[in-house]
mmCIF file of C-alpha atoms in Angstrom:
data_model
loop_
_atom_site.group_PDB
_atom_site.id
_atom_site.type_symbol
_atom_site.label_atom_id
_atom_site.label_comp_id
_atom_site.label_asym_id
_atom_site.label_seq_id
_atom_site.Cartn_x
_atom_site.Cartn_y
_atom_site.Cartn_z
ATOM 1 C CA UNK G 1 -9.797 21.911 -0.153
ATOM 2 C CA UNK G 2 -11.293 20.215 2.903
ATOM 3 C CA UNK G 3 -7.849 20.033 4.490
ATOM 4 C CA UNK G 4 -7.269 23.764 4.099
ATOM 5 C CA UNK G 5 -10.807 24.758 5.100
ATOM 6 C CA UNK G 6 -11.312 22.477 8.111
ATOM 7 C CA UNK G 7 -8.172 20.556 8.994
ATOM 8 C CA UNK G 8 -5.909 23.596 9.172
ATOM 9 C CA UNK G 9 -7.979 25.504 11.758
ATOM 10 C CA UNK G 10 -8.715 22.325 13.741
ATOM 11 C CA UNK G 11 -5.012 21.567 14.121
ATOM 12 C CA UNK G 12 -4.582 24.923 15.842
ATOM 13 C CA UNK G 13 -7.350 24.286 18.386
ATOM 14 C CA UNK G 14 -6.642 22.564 21.734
ATOM 15 C CA UNK G 15 -9.428 20.029 21.134
ATOM 16 C CA UNK G 16 -9.011 19.998 17.374
ATOM 17 C CA UNK G 17 -8.210 16.301 17.150
ATOM 18 C CA UNK G 18 -11.627 15.492 18.598
ATOM 19 C CA UNK G 19 -13.216 17.221 15.610
ATOM 20 C CA UNK G 20 -10.792 15.547 13.213
ATOM 21 C CA UNK G 21 -11.590 12.073 14.559
ATOM 22 C CA UNK G 22 -15.322 12.834 14.601
ATOM 23 C CA UNK G 23 -15.262 13.981 10.971
ATOM 24 C CA UNK G 24 -13.237 10.926 9.973
ATOM 25 C CA UNK G 25 -15.707 8.617 11.724
ATOM 26 C CA UNK G 26 -18.623 10.327 10.000
ATOM 27 C CA UNK G 27 -17.155 9.887 6.532
ATOM 28 C CA UNK G 28 -16.209 6.265 7.224
ATOM 29 C CA UNK G 29 -19.798 5.654 8.334
ATOM 30 C CA UNK G 30 -21.133 7.353 5.211
ATOM 31 C CA UNK G 31 -18.833 5.221 3.068
ATOM 32 C CA UNK G 32 -20.144 2.093 4.812
ATOM 33 C CA UNK G 33 -23.783 3.072 4.253
ATOM 34 C CA UNK G 34 -23.553 3.920 0.552
ATOM 35 C CA UNK G 35 -22.809 0.316 -0.604
ATOM 36 C CA UNK G 36 -26.112 -0.778 0.923
ATOM 37 C CA UNK G 37 -27.801 0.872 -2.053
ATOM 38 C CA UNK G 38 -25.644 -0.853 -4.655
ATOM 39 C CA UNK G 39 -27.304 -3.374 -6.934
ATOM 40 C CA UNK G 40 -25.084 -6.308 -7.772
ATOM 41 C CA UNK G 41 -26.004 -8.772 -10.472
ATOM 42 C CA UNK G 42 -25.985 -12.438 -9.641
ATOM 43 C CA UNK G 43 -22.554 -13.987 -10.042
ATOM 44 C CA UNK G 44 -22.961 -16.871 -12.469
ATOM 45 C CA UNK G 45 -19.894 -19.074 -12.678
ATOM 46 C CA UNK G 46 -19.205 -21.112 -15.746
ATOM 47 C CA UNK G 47 -19.123 -24.876 -15.314
ATOM 48 C CA UNK G 48 -15.332 -24.802 -15.612
ATOM 49 C CA UNK G 49 -15.018 -22.136 -12.919
ATOM 50 C CA UNK G 50 -17.313 -24.073 -10.617
ATOM 51 C CA UNK G 51 -15.263 -27.230 -11.027
ATOM 52 C CA UNK G 52 -12.037 -25.359 -10.322
ATOM 53 C CA UNK G 53 -13.517 -23.742 -7.238
ATOM 54 C CA UNK G 54 -14.867 -27.022 -5.888
ATOM 55 C CA UNK G 55 -11.580 -28.782 -6.608
ATOM 56 C CA UNK G 56 -9.595 -26.359 -4.477
ATOM 57 C CA UNK G 57 -12.144 -25.929 -1.697
ATOM 58 C CA UNK G 58 -10.987 -28.879 0.438
ATOM 59 C CA UNK G 59 -7.396 -27.699 0.258
ATOM 60 C CA UNK G 60 -5.747 -25.094 2.408
ATOM 61 C CA UNK G 61 -4.626 -21.679 1.311
ATOM 62 C CA UNK G 62 -1.075 -22.925 1.690
ATOM 63 C CA UNK G 63 -1.634 -25.591 -0.949
ATOM 64 C CA UNK G 64 -3.005 -23.028 -3.387
ATOM 65 C CA UNK G 65 0.005 -20.809 -2.712
ATOM 66 C CA UNK G 66 2.508 -23.634 -3.080
ATOM 67 C CA UNK G 67 1.034 -24.817 -6.394
ATOM 68 C CA UNK G 68 1.297 -21.442 -8.133
ATOM 69 C CA UNK G 69 4.775 -19.915 -8.115
ATOM 70 C CA UNK G 70 3.427 -16.712 -9.655
ATOM 71 C CA UNK G 71 1.073 -16.300 -6.712
ATOM 72 C CA UNK G 72 3.982 -16.992 -4.360
ATOM 73 C CA UNK G 73 5.968 -14.216 -6.043
ATOM 74 C CA UNK G 74 3.047 -11.848 -5.695
ATOM 75 C CA UNK G 75 2.800 -12.755 -2.009
ATOM 76 C CA UNK G 76 6.460 -11.771 -1.537
ATOM 77 C CA UNK G 77 5.825 -8.483 -3.346
ATOM 78 C CA UNK G 78 2.760 -7.776 -1.201
ATOM 79 C CA UNK G 79 4.615 -8.573 2.020
ATOM 80 C CA UNK G 80 7.488 -6.308 0.946
ATOM 81 C CA UNK G 81 5.053 -3.489 0.283
ATOM 82 C CA UNK G 82 3.822 -3.844 3.859
ATOM 83 C CA UNK G 83 7.201 -2.455 4.949
ATOM 84 C CA UNK G 84 6.261 0.836 3.301
ATOM 85 C CA UNK G 85 3.002 0.988 5.233
ATOM 86 C CA UNK G 86 4.568 -0.066 8.541
ATOM 87 C CA UNK G 87 7.101 2.769 8.333
ATOM 88 C CA UNK G 88 4.487 5.342 7.303
ATOM 89 C CA UNK G 89 3.476 6.595 10.794
ATOM 90 C CA UNK G 90 7.082 6.786 11.952
ATOM 91 C CA UNK G 91 8.104 9.501 9.500
ATOM 92 C CA UNK G 92 6.138 12.194 11.297
ATOM 93 C CA UNK G 93 7.419 11.040 14.685
ATOM 94 C CA UNK G 94 10.961 11.002 13.316
ATOM 95 C CA UNK G 95 10.569 14.548 11.989
ATOM 96 C CA UNK G 96 9.210 15.712 15.334
ATOM 97 C CA UNK G 97 12.193 14.165 17.096
ATOM 98 C CA UNK G 98 14.709 15.643 14.655
ATOM 99 C CA UNK G 99 13.182 19.054 14.011
ATOM 100 C CA UNK G 100 10.999 19.771 17.046
ATOM 101 C CA UNK G 101 7.366 20.873 16.759
ATOM 102 C CA UNK G 102 6.037 19.945 13.302
ATOM 103 C CA UNK G 103 2.344 20.729 13.806
ATOM 104 C CA UNK G 104 2.597 23.706 11.452
ATOM 105 C CA UNK G 105 3.929 21.421 8.698
ATOM 106 C CA UNK G 106 1.495 18.548 9.232
ATOM 107 C CA UNK G 107 -1.186 20.166 7.087
ATOM 108 C CA UNK G 108 1.249 20.615 4.201
ATOM 109 C CA UNK G 109 2.322 16.980 4.401
ATOM 110 C CA UNK G 110 -1.269 15.753 4.359
ATOM 111 C CA UNK G 111 -2.151 17.944 1.392
ATOM 112 C CA UNK G 112 0.948 16.816 -0.526
ATOM 113 C CA UNK G 113 0.141 13.168 0.118
ATOM 114 C CA UNK G 114 -3.451 13.505 -1.084
ATOM 115 C CA UNK G 115 -2.487 15.546 -4.139
ATOM 116 C CA UNK G 116 0.051 12.846 -5.014
ATOM 117 C CA UNK G 117 -2.672 10.203 -4.689
ATOM 118 C CA UNK G 118 -5.011 12.128 -6.969
ATOM 119 C CA UNK G 119 -2.439 12.944 -9.632
ATOM 120 C CA UNK G 120 -0.960 9.444 -9.621
ATOM 121 C CA UNK G 121 -4.434 7.952 -10.043
ATOM 122 C CA UNK G 122 -4.847 9.903 -13.281
ATOM 123 C CA UNK G 123 -1.706 8.244 -14.640
ATOM 124 C CA UNK G 124 -1.855 4.808 -13.019
ATOM 125 C CA UNK G 125 -5.375 3.974 -14.189
ATOM 126 C CA UNK G 126 -4.773 4.438 -17.928
ATOM 127 C CA UNK G 127 -1.282 2.919 -17.632
ATOM 128 C CA UNK G 128 -2.679 -0.215 -15.976
ATOM 129 C CA UNK G 129 -5.378 -0.463 -18.640
ATOM 130 C CA UNK G 130 -2.931 -0.196 -21.533
ATOM 131 C CA UNK G 131 0.235 -1.845 -20.189
ATOM 132 C CA UNK G 132 -1.041 -4.093 -17.402
ATOM 133 C CA UNK G 133 -0.963 -4.041 -13.609
ATOM 134 C CA UNK G 134 2.440 -5.760 -13.454
ATOM 135 C CA UNK G 135 4.243 -2.721 -14.852
ATOM 136 C CA UNK G 136 2.394 -0.422 -12.458
ATOM 137 C CA UNK G 137 3.347 -2.599 -9.473
ATOM 138 C CA UNK G 138 7.026 -2.404 -10.433
ATOM 139 C CA UNK G 139 6.869 1.354 -10.927
ATOM 140 C CA UNK G 140 4.959 2.174 -7.737
ATOM 141 C CA UNK G 141 6.960 -0.188 -5.539
ATOM 142 C CA UNK G 142 10.190 1.238 -6.902
ATOM 143 C CA UNK G 143 9.007 4.743 -6.009
ATOM 144 C CA UNK G 144 8.120 3.582 -2.491
ATOM 145 C CA UNK G 145 11.735 2.507 -2.021
ATOM 146 C CA UNK G 146 12.830 6.123 -2.210
ATOM 147 C CA UNK G 147 10.849 7.403 0.774
ATOM 148 C CA UNK G 148 12.814 5.799 3.649
ATOM 149 C CA UNK G 149 16.089 6.495 1.840
ATOM 150 C CA UNK G 150 15.144 10.143 1.369
ATOM 151 C CA UNK G 151 14.155 10.556 5.025
ATOM 152 C CA UNK G 152 17.407 8.939 6.138
ATOM 153 C CA UNK G 153 19.410 11.187 3.808
ATOM 154 C CA UNK G 154 17.785 14.320 5.233
ATOM 155 C CA UNK G 155 19.509 13.665 8.549
ATOM 156 C CA UNK G 156 22.784 14.585 6.856
ATOM 157 C CA UNK G 157 21.443 18.021 5.883
ATOM 158 C CA UNK G 158 21.057 21.024 8.131
ATOM 159 C CA UNK G 159 17.901 21.174 10.229
ATOM 160 C CA UNK G 160 16.458 24.087 8.264
ATOM 161 C CA UNK G 161 17.156 22.418 4.920
ATOM 162 C CA UNK G 162 15.753 19.071 6.052
ATOM 163 C CA UNK G 163 12.593 20.691 7.377
ATOM 164 C CA UNK G 164 12.188 22.672 4.169
ATOM 165 C CA UNK G 165 12.291 19.574 1.959
ATOM 166 C CA UNK G 166 10.703 16.974 4.225
ATOM 167 C CA UNK G 167 7.365 17.345 2.442
ATOM 168 C CA UNK G 168 8.861 15.530 -0.562
ATOM 169 C CA UNK G 169 8.849 12.326 1.489
ATOM 170 C CA UNK G 170 5.050 12.398 1.481
ATOM 171 C CA UNK G 171 4.721 12.331 -2.293
ATOM 172 C CA UNK G 172 5.540 8.602 -2.676
ATOM 173 C CA UNK G 173 3.368 7.916 0.371
ATOM 174 C CA UNK G 174 0.427 9.012 -1.741
ATOM 175 C CA UNK G 175 0.996 5.900 -3.852
ATOM 176 C CA UNK G 176 0.163 3.532 -0.971
ATOM 177 C CA UNK G 177 -3.644 3.408 -1.398
ATOM 178 C CA UNK G 178 -3.216 3.039 -5.157
ATOM 179 C CA UNK G 179 -0.754 0.201 -4.691
ATOM 180 C CA UNK G 180 -3.230 -1.712 -2.530
ATOM 181 C CA UNK G 181 -5.818 -1.588 -5.292
ATOM 182 C CA UNK G 182 -3.357 -2.488 -8.037
ATOM 183 C CA UNK G 183 -2.100 -5.547 -6.141
ATOM 184 C CA UNK G 184 -5.686 -6.755 -5.679
ATOM 185 C CA UNK G 185 -6.441 -6.192 -9.361
ATOM 186 C CA UNK G 186 -3.337 -8.137 -10.346
ATOM 187 C CA UNK G 187 -4.353 -11.021 -8.066
ATOM 188 C CA UNK G 188 -7.723 -11.124 -9.833
ATOM 189 C CA UNK G 189 -5.992 -11.332 -13.203
ATOM 190 C CA UNK G 190 -3.565 -13.962 -11.971
ATOM 191 C CA UNK G 191 -6.293 -16.368 -10.840
ATOM 192 C CA UNK G 192 -6.780 -19.114 -13.453
ATOM 193 C CA UNK G 193 -10.569 -18.949 -13.124
ATOM 194 C CA UNK G 194 -13.291 -16.665 -11.805
ATOM 195 C CA UNK G 195 -14.077 -19.185 -9.102
ATOM 196 C CA UNK G 196 -10.561 -18.902 -7.695
ATOM 197 C CA UNK G 197 -10.381 -15.117 -7.719
ATOM 198 C CA UNK G 198 -11.678 -14.625 -4.147
ATOM 199 C CA UNK G 199 -9.128 -17.118 -2.844
ATOM 200 C CA UNK G 200 -6.246 -15.433 -4.664
ATOM 201 C CA UNK G 201 -7.224 -11.991 -3.378
ATOM 202 C CA UNK G 202 -7.650 -13.359 0.160
ATOM 203 C CA UNK G 203 -4.226 -15.003 0.106
ATOM 204 C CA UNK G 204 -2.513 -11.812 -1.037
ATOM 205 C CA UNK G 205 -4.421 -9.722 1.501
ATOM 206 C CA UNK G 206 -3.555 -12.125 4.296
ATOM 207 C CA UNK G 207 0.130 -12.194 3.388
ATOM 208 C CA UNK G 208 0.150 -8.404 3.258
ATOM 209 C CA UNK G 209 -1.280 -8.250 6.782
ATOM 210 C CA UNK G 210 1.209 -10.673 8.355
ATOM 211 C CA UNK G 211 4.138 -8.191 8.565
ATOM 212 C CA UNK G 212 1.961 -5.818 10.588
ATOM 213 C CA UNK G 213 2.408 -8.193 13.514
ATOM 214 C CA UNK G 214 5.928 -6.788 13.667
ATOM 215 C CA UNK G 215 4.720 -3.179 13.927
ATOM 216 C CA UNK G 216 5.082 -2.977 17.736
ATOM 217 C CA UNK G 217 8.606 -4.394 17.483
ATOM 218 C CA UNK G 218 9.491 -1.842 14.806
ATOM 219 C CA UNK G 219 8.139 0.978 16.953
ATOM 220 C CA UNK G 220 10.046 -0.267 19.989
ATOM 221 C CA UNK G 221 13.218 -0.642 17.942
ATOM 222 C CA UNK G 222 12.948 2.894 16.576
ATOM 223 C CA UNK G 223 12.595 4.208 20.128
ATOM 224 C CA UNK G 224 15.765 2.365 21.144
ATOM 225 C CA UNK G 225 17.989 2.554 18.061
ATOM 226 C CA UNK G 226 16.515 5.482 16.169
ATOM 227 C CA UNK G 227 14.779 5.509 12.822
ATOM 228 C CA UNK G 228 17.751 5.331 10.441
ATOM 229 C CA UNK G 229 18.494 1.565 10.736
ATOM 230 C CA UNK G 230 14.840 0.694 10.247
ATOM 231 C CA UNK G 231 14.400 3.104 7.341
ATOM 232 C CA UNK G 232 17.396 1.571 5.576
ATOM 233 C CA UNK G 233 16.167 -1.956 6.304
ATOM 234 C CA UNK G 234 12.698 -1.023 5.071
ATOM 235 C CA UNK G 235 14.142 0.405 1.855
ATOM 236 C CA UNK G 236 16.086 -2.830 1.305
ATOM 237 C CA UNK G 237 12.942 -4.934 1.819
ATOM 238 C CA UNK G 238 10.900 -2.781 -0.551
ATOM 239 C CA UNK G 239 13.708 -2.904 -3.125
ATOM 240 C CA UNK G 240 13.749 -6.696 -2.826
ATOM 241 C CA UNK G 241 10.019 -6.739 -3.502
ATOM 242 C CA UNK G 242 10.588 -4.577 -6.573
ATOM 243 C CA UNK G 243 13.165 -7.034 -7.918
ATOM 244 C CA UNK G 244 10.798 -9.951 -7.304
ATOM 245 C CA UNK G 245 8.047 -8.039 -9.119
ATOM 246 C CA UNK G 246 10.164 -8.045 -12.281
ATOM 247 C CA UNK G 247 9.716 -11.822 -12.331
ATOM 248 C CA UNK G 248 5.932 -11.644 -12.253
ATOM 249 C CA UNK G 249 4.152 -12.752 -15.437
ATOM 250 C CA UNK G 250 1.783 -10.491 -17.331
ATOM 251 C CA UNK G 251 -1.625 -12.201 -17.028
ATOM 252 C CA UNK G 252 -2.961 -10.352 -20.057
ATOM 253 C CA UNK G 253 -0.429 -12.215 -22.143
ATOM 254 C CA UNK G 254 -2.001 -15.641 -22.071
ATOM 255 C CA UNK G 255 1.193 -17.220 -23.422
ATOM 256 C CA UNK G 256 2.590 -17.462 -19.905
ATOM 257 C CA UNK G 257 1.985 -20.835 -18.330
ATOM 258 C CA UNK G 258 1.210 -19.603 -14.821
ATOM 259 C CA UNK G 259 4.266 -21.574 -13.728
ATOM 260 C CA UNK G 260 2.220 -24.249 -12.023
ATOM 261 C CA UNK G 261 4.354 -26.717 -10.201
#
């Protein structure tokens, strides 16, 4: 609703992006202020959790990663998912290059992406609760594989047809914010103790951020070679992450041995 009421008219104004950025900054600020009023109970670790946390504290993150093959698998999955986020901003630029001015379609793409996020959340939440986060990771990551392939395939269609159906590429992109949360939730479940949960989440978050160092190179490469090679490579990387995700254990099934080496 906000996109249609405010974003649509602002996109048509010469200085509309100033208002868009100002509104975005305001809501980010509001989101940062609200947690100040949260009341969090004291985190009381069990004696076992404290011992586990103290035992790992002198060691590096690399040692924690190398001693848990399940965490290493999750790190590969998280890094593969970063390919989906790195390619995200290049889809609009690619459409503009292929189809010309796309400002009139930008609003539709944004609305589609946010609707996809909302609808997927209604399904993903209960599914994760009943079947576990592992299954959701496989499903969402597999869907993310389709976006770069779909965009690449549209180049073989006529310009009018490609422009007409380009909005479908933004549906899987709505899964990105959900995927970030699901990966973090899975890392929490994977940790062998409460005391190690922050370290597991930090490792996964750090690994997910590493591929972003390549973002400038990807952008430069797309300018030189075009988007198709990078979209196909990105799809292959995401597909690899999906295959690796099949090997992840289900933490809710405590019969798995966490594959400690």
